[in-house]
Amino acid sequence: MTTLYTNIACLTGIGATETALRGKELAALQAISNAWLLIEDAAIAGYGDQSTLPVNKPANIIDVQGGTILPAWCDSHTHLVFGASREQEFVDKIKGLSYAEIAAKGGGILHSAHQLASLSEDELFRLAWQRLQEANALGTGAIEIKSGYGLTVASELKMLRVIRRLKEKAAAPIKASFLGAHAYPAAYKENHEGYLRLIEEEMLPVIAAEKLADYIDVFCEDGFFSAAETERILMAGKRYGLKPKIHANQLHLSGGVQVGVKHHAISVDHLETMDADAIQTLAAASTIGTLLPSAAFFLRMAYQPARQLIDAGAAIALATDFNPGSSPGLDMHFVVSLACIQMKMLPEEAINAATINGAAALELQQITGSISKGKRADFIITKPIPSLAYIPYAFSTNLVQQVLLGGVPVK
Ligand code: NIG
Ligand code: FE
């Protein structure tokens, strides 16, 4: 089917790029005022300003009534598959416990692993599918989803099989990351070697044989996985064809950025705790720094040094880190607002970081993340808004008029 969208006040996020935008490029967000957009089946077939409107119009014409069109958000870091919310910890934190203290007393990730163990694959799929529908309705298209609340062979595989089913049914691309190294399970608290070998010898071979993951992730952090342990797991992942995409420098200077860059990680994510060496190392690499400001917001931590990273020439993306412990929010619009309000990113930088650079952090920049001929028709039509800066400015307002994924309207 061919559909012509007309009366677009601003069509933005236009263009194609081979690699993530970095440094000054990040602020360059191409836009056309008074535009049209032509969709053929699932793909973008053309666009332009009103004066170039196609003469042969398709039967299906949609007047977006002065709305703005931008690419769908690409959320390149989520933990969307989990058993249940953890608002009791949220209250514990209000009462003064730290994230690390909650984790140390068996809460946190281990609590989620305990909850997940008792749920069937079907039940987990049902819960995750609902969350994915919510994300899509908020404007998220491509998304990454991690395992990591399993921490046993059976449960890690169960999570990854849920993600595979989500991939098969979803309206937009999904990438899966194996995060067996999210926390040491209680049974291996004193036996790290045993758990590392479980990952290497029992999890990875099955994951590779069943093609259950695209990436390997590790929570490189004090009290979780050291830089040396991270390196060992990344090397094991590599033997099974999994590229690294890791949690780095969230709570401490963990060495995660350096180990990720050394192993050509697609991205190193979090980056709340950075020093000059970590910033320079990332700026000199092709690895993308994925900033997760809603996790910093929720944990009342210092925000990621976005300005320093951009000014140093690093490639950065924005994502939600959606998970029940440190970021129970799926809304990329809120992440974009936080990036501007708290990290002083320009609206154009934040939109690029949340779309095309998010796509690059999933190696999907050739197929989604921008308005470009031949790319998937994954885009958001907003209600009429005065300018692009209004998007981050109007931080808790639902600006979505319609979301289209693969050319199909999201219900
Ligand atoms: O990215 N930091 C590690 N993992 C998650 C939190 C997981 C949890 O608390 O359940 C994160 O913030
Ligand atoms: Fe995370």
Coordinates of C-alpha atoms and ligand atoms in Angstrom, one line a residue:
M1 CA 0.0 0.0 0.0
T2 CA 1.1 3.6 -0.7
T3 CA 0.3 6.4 1.7
L4 CA 1.1 10.1 1.3
Y5 CA 1.4 12.1 4.5
T6 CA 0.8 15.8 3.9
N7 CA 0.6 19.1 5.9
I8 CA 3.6 18.2 8.0
A9 CA 4.7 21.4 9.7
C10 CA 8.2 20.0 10.2
L11 CA 9.7 16.7 8.9
T12 CA 12.9 16.1 10.8
G13 CA 15.7 13.5 11.4
I14 CA 16.3 13.4 7.6
G15 CA 19.4 11.8 6.1
A16 CA 21.5 8.7 6.2
T17 CA 24.8 8.0 7.9
E18 CA 27.2 5.0 8.0
T19 CA 28.3 5.6 11.6
A20 CA 27.0 7.2 14.7
L21 CA 27.2 11.0 14.7
R22 CA 29.8 12.5 17.0
G23 CA 31.1 15.8 18.3
K24 CA 29.6 18.8 16.5
E25 CA 27.8 16.6 13.9
L26 CA 25.4 15.5 16.7
A27 CA 23.7 19.0 16.7
A28 CA 23.0 18.8 12.9
L29 CA 19.4 17.7 12.6
Q30 CA 18.1 18.2 9.1
A31 CA 14.5 19.3 8.8
I32 CA 12.0 20.4 6.1
S33 CA 9.1 22.8 6.9
N34 CA 5.7 22.3 5.2
A35 CA 6.6 18.8 4.1
W36 CA 5.2 15.6 2.7
L37 CA 6.3 12.0 3.2
L38 CA 5.5 9.1 1.0
I39 CA 5.4 5.5 2.3
E40 CA 5.3 2.4 0.1
D41 CA 4.5 -0.7 2.1
A42 CA 6.9 -0.7 5.0
A43 CA 9.4 1.7 3.6
I44 CA 10.0 5.4 3.1
A45 CA 9.7 6.1 -0.7
G46 CA 10.2 9.9 -0.8
Y47 CA 9.7 13.3 1.0
G48 CA 10.0 16.9 0.2
D49 CA 8.5 20.3 0.7
Q50 CA 5.0 21.2 -0.3
S51 CA 6.1 22.7 -3.6
T52 CA 7.4 19.3 -4.7
L53 CA 4.3 17.3 -3.8
P54 CA 4.0 14.3 -6.1
V55 CA 1.6 14.9 -9.0
N56 CA 0.4 11.3 -9.1
K57 CA -1.1 11.0 -5.7
P58 CA -2.0 7.7 -4.2
A59 CA -5.6 7.0 -3.1
N60 CA -4.5 7.0 0.5
I61 CA -3.6 10.5 1.7
I62 CA -3.3 11.4 5.3
D63 CA -3.4 15.1 6.4
V64 CA -1.3 15.2 9.7
Q65 CA -2.8 18.7 10.4
G66 CA 0.4 20.6 11.1
G67 CA 2.0 17.8 13.2
T68 CA 5.7 17.3 13.2
I69 CA 7.2 14.0 12.0
L70 CA 10.4 12.6 13.5
P71 CA 12.0 9.1 13.4
A72 CA 10.7 6.6 16.0
W73 CA 13.0 6.5 19.1
C74 CA 15.6 3.7 19.1
D75 CA 15.9 2.5 22.7
S76 CA 19.3 0.7 22.6
H77 CA 19.4 -0.5 26.3
T78 CA 16.5 -2.1 28.1
H79 CA 15.8 -5.0 30.6
L80 CA 12.3 -5.3 29.3
V81 CA 11.8 -9.0 30.3
F82 CA 11.3 -9.3 34.1
G83 CA 8.9 -10.9 36.5
A84 CA 7.6 -8.0 38.7
S85 CA 8.1 -4.4 39.7
R86 CA 10.3 -3.6 42.8
E87 CA 8.6 -0.6 44.4
Q88 CA 9.5 -1.8 47.9
E89 CA 13.1 -1.1 47.2
F90 CA 12.1 2.3 45.9
V91 CA 10.6 3.0 49.3
D92 CA 13.8 1.6 51.0
K93 CA 15.8 4.0 49.0
I94 CA 13.6 6.9 50.1
K95 CA 14.3 5.7 53.7
G96 CA 18.0 6.0 53.0
L97 CA 19.4 2.6 51.7
S98 CA 21.7 2.8 48.8
Y99 CA 21.5 0.8 45.6
A100 CA 24.6 -1.1 46.6
E101 CA 23.3 -1.8 50.1
I102 CA 20.0 -3.1 48.7
A103 CA 21.9 -5.4 46.4
A104 CA 24.2 -6.6 49.2
K105 CA 21.2 -7.7 51.3
G106 CA 19.8 -9.9 48.5
G107 CA 17.6 -7.3 46.9
G108 CA 18.1 -5.8 43.5
I109 CA 19.0 -8.0 40.7
L110 CA 19.0 -11.2 42.8
H111 CA 15.4 -10.4 43.9
S112 CA 14.4 -10.1 40.3
A113 CA 16.1 -13.4 39.5
H114 CA 14.2 -15.1 42.3
Q115 CA 10.9 -13.7 41.0
L116 CA 11.6 -14.7 37.4
A117 CA 12.6 -18.3 38.2
S118 CA 9.0 -19.2 39.1
L119 CA 7.4 -17.7 36.0
S120 CA 6.8 -19.7 32.9
E121 CA 8.1 -18.7 29.5
D122 CA 4.5 -17.9 28.4
E123 CA 3.8 -15.7 31.4
L124 CA 7.1 -13.8 30.9
F125 CA 6.3 -13.4 27.2
R126 CA 2.8 -12.0 28.0
L127 CA 4.2 -9.5 30.5
A128 CA 7.0 -8.4 28.2
W129 CA 4.7 -8.1 25.2
Q130 CA 2.4 -5.7 27.1
R131 CA 5.5 -3.6 28.0
L132 CA 6.6 -3.6 24.4
Q133 CA 3.2 -2.4 23.2
E134 CA 3.4 0.4 25.7
A135 CA 6.9 1.4 24.4
N136 CA 5.7 1.4 20.8
A137 CA 2.7 3.6 21.7
L138 CA 5.1 6.1 23.3
G139 CA 7.1 6.2 20.0
T140 CA 9.8 3.6 20.4
G141 CA 10.6 1.5 17.4
A142 CA 13.8 -0.5 17.4
I143 CA 14.7 -1.8 20.9
E144 CA 17.4 -3.8 22.6
I145 CA 16.4 -6.3 25.3
K146 CA 18.7 -8.1 27.7
S147 CA 18.6 -11.3 29.7
G148 CA 20.3 -11.1 33.1
Y149 CA 17.5 -11.8 35.6
G150 CA 17.9 -15.5 35.1
L151 CA 21.4 -16.2 36.4
T152 CA 20.9 -20.0 36.0
V153 CA 21.3 -21.9 32.7
A154 CA 17.6 -22.6 32.6
S155 CA 16.4 -19.1 33.4
E156 CA 18.9 -17.2 31.2
L157 CA 17.8 -19.4 28.3
K158 CA 14.1 -18.9 29.2
M159 CA 14.6 -15.1 29.1
L160 CA 16.4 -15.3 25.7
R161 CA 13.7 -17.5 24.3
V162 CA 11.1 -14.9 25.4
I163 CA 13.1 -12.2 23.6
R164 CA 13.3 -14.4 20.5
R165 CA 9.5 -14.7 20.5
L166 CA 9.2 -10.9 20.9
K167 CA 11.5 -10.5 17.9
E168 CA 9.3 -12.8 15.8
K169 CA 6.1 -10.9 16.7
A170 CA 7.3 -7.3 17.0
A171 CA 6.4 -4.4 14.7
A172 CA 10.0 -3.1 14.7
P173 CA 13.5 -4.7 15.0
I174 CA 14.7 -6.1 18.4
K175 CA 18.3 -7.0 19.3
A176 CA 19.0 -9.4 22.2
S177 CA 21.9 -9.2 24.6
F178 CA 23.0 -12.0 26.8
L179 CA 23.7 -10.6 30.3
G180 CA 24.4 -13.8 32.3
A181 CA 27.1 -11.7 34.0
H182 CA 24.6 -9.3 35.6
A183 CA 25.3 -10.4 39.2
Y184 CA 26.8 -13.4 40.9
P185 CA 23.9 -15.6 42.1
A186 CA 23.9 -16.4 45.8
A187 CA 25.0 -20.0 45.2
Y188 CA 28.2 -18.7 43.5
K189 CA 28.9 -15.7 45.9
E190 CA 32.1 -17.4 47.1
N191 CA 32.8 -19.2 43.8
H192 CA 33.2 -16.7 41.1
E193 CA 35.2 -19.1 39.0
G194 CA 32.3 -21.6 39.1
Y195 CA 29.9 -19.0 37.7
L196 CA 32.2 -17.8 35.1
R197 CA 32.7 -21.3 33.9
L198 CA 28.9 -21.9 33.9
I199 CA 28.6 -18.9 31.6
E200 CA 31.5 -20.1 29.4
E201 CA 30.7 -23.8 29.3
E202 CA 27.0 -24.2 29.7
M203 CA 25.2 -20.9 28.8
L204 CA 27.2 -19.6 25.8
P205 CA 27.4 -22.8 23.7
V206 CA 23.5 -23.2 23.8
I207 CA 22.9 -19.5 23.2
A208 CA 25.2 -19.7 20.1
A209 CA 23.8 -23.0 18.9
E210 CA 20.2 -21.6 19.1
K211 CA 21.2 -18.1 17.9
L212 CA 19.6 -16.6 20.9
A213 CA 21.7 -13.4 21.3
D214 CA 23.2 -10.7 19.2
Y215 CA 25.4 -9.2 21.9
I216 CA 27.2 -10.1 25.1
D217 CA 26.8 -7.8 28.1
V218 CA 28.5 -7.6 31.5
F219 CA 27.7 -5.5 34.5
C220 CA 31.3 -4.3 35.0
E221 CA 31.1 -2.7 38.5
D222 CA 32.6 -3.0 42.0
G223 CA 30.8 -5.8 43.8
F224 CA 29.6 -7.3 40.5
F225 CA 32.1 -8.2 37.7
S226 CA 35.6 -6.8 37.8
A227 CA 37.3 -5.4 34.7
A228 CA 39.4 -8.7 34.5
E229 CA 36.2 -10.8 34.8
T230 CA 34.5 -8.6 32.2
E231 CA 37.4 -9.1 29.8
R232 CA 37.2 -12.9 30.3
I233 CA 33.5 -13.0 29.5
L234 CA 33.8 -10.6 26.5
M235 CA 36.5 -12.9 25.1
A236 CA 34.3 -16.0 25.7
G237 CA 31.4 -14.2 24.0
K238 CA 33.6 -13.3 21.0
R239 CA 34.5 -17.0 20.6
Y240 CA 30.7 -17.6 20.1
G241 CA 30.3 -14.6 17.7
L242 CA 28.8 -12.2 20.2
K243 CA 29.9 -8.6 20.1
P244 CA 30.2 -6.7 23.4
K245 CA 27.8 -4.1 24.6
I246 CA 28.4 -3.5 28.2
H247 CA 27.3 -1.8 31.5
A248 CA 30.3 0.4 32.4
N249 CA 31.1 3.1 35.0
Q250 CA 27.7 3.3 36.6
L251 CA 28.6 3.5 40.3
H252 CA 32.4 3.6 40.2
L253 CA 35.4 4.0 37.8
S254 CA 35.2 0.3 37.1
G255 CA 37.6 0.2 34.1
G256 CA 34.5 -0.8 32.1
V257 CA 35.0 1.9 29.4
Q258 CA 38.6 0.9 28.8
V259 CA 37.9 -2.8 28.7
G260 CA 34.8 -2.2 26.4
V261 CA 36.9 -0.1 24.0
K262 CA 39.7 -2.6 24.0
H263 CA 37.3 -5.3 22.9
H264 CA 35.6 -3.1 20.3
A265 CA 32.3 -2.9 22.1
I266 CA 29.5 -1.6 20.0
S267 CA 28.6 0.5 23.1
V268 CA 29.5 1.1 26.7
D269 CA 26.5 2.1 28.6
H270 CA 25.6 4.2 31.8
L271 CA 28.8 6.3 32.3
E272 CA 27.6 8.2 35.3
T273 CA 31.1 7.9 36.8
M274 CA 33.7 9.1 34.4
D275 CA 37.2 10.6 34.6
A276 CA 39.4 12.3 32.0
D277 CA 41.0 9.0 30.9
A278 CA 37.6 7.3 30.4
I279 CA 36.3 10.3 28.5
Q280 CA 39.4 10.4 26.2
T281 CA 39.4 6.7 25.7
L282 CA 35.8 6.7 24.6
A283 CA 36.3 9.8 22.4
A284 CA 39.2 8.2 20.5
A285 CA 37.1 5.0 19.8
S286 CA 34.3 4.0 17.5
T287 CA 32.5 2.5 20.5
I288 CA 29.3 4.5 21.3
G289 CA 28.7 5.8 24.8
T290 CA 25.1 5.2 25.7
L291 CA 23.8 7.5 28.4
L292 CA 21.0 6.5 30.6
P293 CA 19.9 9.6 32.4
S294 CA 16.6 8.2 33.7
A295 CA 18.7 5.7 35.8
A296 CA 20.7 8.6 37.3
F297 CA 17.4 10.4 37.9
F298 CA 15.8 7.4 39.6
L299 CA 18.9 6.6 41.7
R300 CA 19.5 10.3 42.6
M301 CA 23.0 10.1 41.1
A302 CA 25.1 12.7 39.2
Y303 CA 24.1 12.7 35.6
Q304 CA 26.4 11.5 32.8
P305 CA 28.9 14.2 31.5
A306 CA 27.2 14.5 28.2
R307 CA 28.7 17.9 27.3
Q308 CA 32.3 16.8 28.1
L309 CA 31.8 13.6 26.0
I310 CA 30.3 15.5 23.0
D311 CA 32.9 18.2 23.2
A312 CA 35.7 15.6 23.3
G313 CA 34.3 14.1 20.1
A314 CA 32.7 10.9 21.5
A315 CA 29.7 9.3 19.8
I316 CA 26.8 9.2 22.3
A317 CA 23.3 7.7 22.3
L318 CA 20.5 8.0 24.7
A319 CA 18.4 5.0 26.1
T320 CA 15.9 4.3 28.9
D321 CA 17.7 1.4 30.7
F322 CA 14.1 0.3 31.4
N323 CA 14.2 -2.2 34.3
P324 CA 12.4 -2.7 37.6
G325 CA 15.3 -1.6 39.9
S326 CA 16.9 1.5 38.6
S327 CA 14.8 2.9 35.8
P328 CA 11.1 1.8 35.7
G329 CA 10.2 4.1 32.8
L330 CA 9.8 3.3 29.1
D331 CA 9.4 6.8 27.8
M332 CA 12.2 7.9 25.5
H333 CA 10.6 11.4 25.4
F334 CA 11.3 11.8 29.1
V335 CA 14.9 10.6 28.5
V336 CA 15.3 13.3 25.8
S337 CA 13.9 15.9 28.2
L338 CA 16.3 14.8 31.0
A339 CA 19.2 15.0 28.5
C340 CA 18.4 18.6 27.7
I341 CA 17.4 19.7 31.2
Q342 CA 20.0 17.9 33.3
M343 CA 22.9 17.2 30.9
K344 CA 22.6 20.4 28.8
M345 CA 22.3 18.6 25.5
L346 CA 20.8 20.7 22.8
P347 CA 17.3 19.5 21.6
E348 CA 18.9 18.5 18.2
E349 CA 21.7 16.6 19.9
A350 CA 19.2 14.7 22.2
I351 CA 16.9 13.8 19.3
N352 CA 19.8 12.5 17.2
A353 CA 21.2 10.6 20.2
A354 CA 17.8 9.0 20.8
T355 CA 17.1 8.1 17.1
I356 CA 20.0 7.6 14.6
N357 CA 22.7 7.1 17.2
G358 CA 20.4 4.7 19.1
A359 CA 20.0 2.8 15.9
A360 CA 23.8 2.8 15.4
A361 CA 24.2 1.4 19.0
L362 CA 22.1 -1.6 17.7
E363 CA 23.9 -1.7 14.3
L364 CA 20.6 -0.8 12.7
Q365 CA 21.5 2.6 11.3
Q366 CA 21.2 1.4 7.7
I367 CA 17.5 0.4 8.2
T368 CA 15.9 2.7 10.8
G369 CA 16.6 5.7 13.0
S370 CA 16.2 8.5 10.4
I371 CA 13.9 9.6 7.6
S372 CA 15.7 8.4 4.5
K373 CA 14.6 6.8 1.2
G374 CA 14.5 3.0 1.5
K375 CA 14.6 2.9 5.3
R376 CA 11.8 1.4 7.3
A377 CA 8.9 3.7 7.8
D378 CA 9.3 3.9 11.6
F379 CA 8.2 7.4 12.7
I380 CA 6.3 9.5 15.1
I381 CA 3.6 12.1 14.1
T382 CA 3.3 14.6 16.9
K383 CA 0.3 16.8 17.7
P384 CA 0.9 20.3 16.3
I385 CA 3.9 21.8 18.3
P386 CA 5.5 25.3 17.9
S387 CA 9.1 24.0 17.3
L388 CA 11.5 21.1 17.8
A389 CA 12.7 22.5 21.1
Y390 CA 9.2 22.1 22.4
I391 CA 9.7 18.3 22.4
P392 CA 12.2 18.2 25.3
Y393 CA 10.7 21.3 26.8
A394 CA 7.2 19.8 27.2
F395 CA 8.7 17.0 29.4
S396 CA 5.6 15.3 30.7
T397 CA 3.2 16.0 28.0
N398 CA 2.1 13.3 25.6
L399 CA 2.9 14.8 22.2
V400 CA 2.2 11.7 20.2
Q401 CA -0.6 11.9 17.5
Q402 CA 0.3 8.6 15.9
V403 CA 3.2 6.2 15.8
L404 CA 4.0 4.2 12.6
L405 CA 6.3 1.1 12.7
G406 CA 7.1 -0.5 9.3
G407 CA 4.4 1.8 7.9
V408 CA 1.7 0.4 10.1
P409 CA -0.1 2.6 12.7
V410 CA 0.5 1.5 16.3
K411 CA -2.9 1.0 18.0
Ligands
NIG1 O1 21.3 -1.1 34.2 N1 23.1 -1.8 36.5 C1 22.8 -2.9 36.3 N2 21.6 -3.3 35.8 C2 20.5 -2.5 35.8 C3 19.7 -2.5 37.0 C4 19.2 -3.8 37.3 C5 18.3 -3.9 38.5 O2 18.5 -3.1 39.5 O3 17.5 -4.7 38.4 C6 20.8 -1.1 35.3 O4 20.7 -0.1 36.0
FE2 FE 21.0 -1.6 32.3

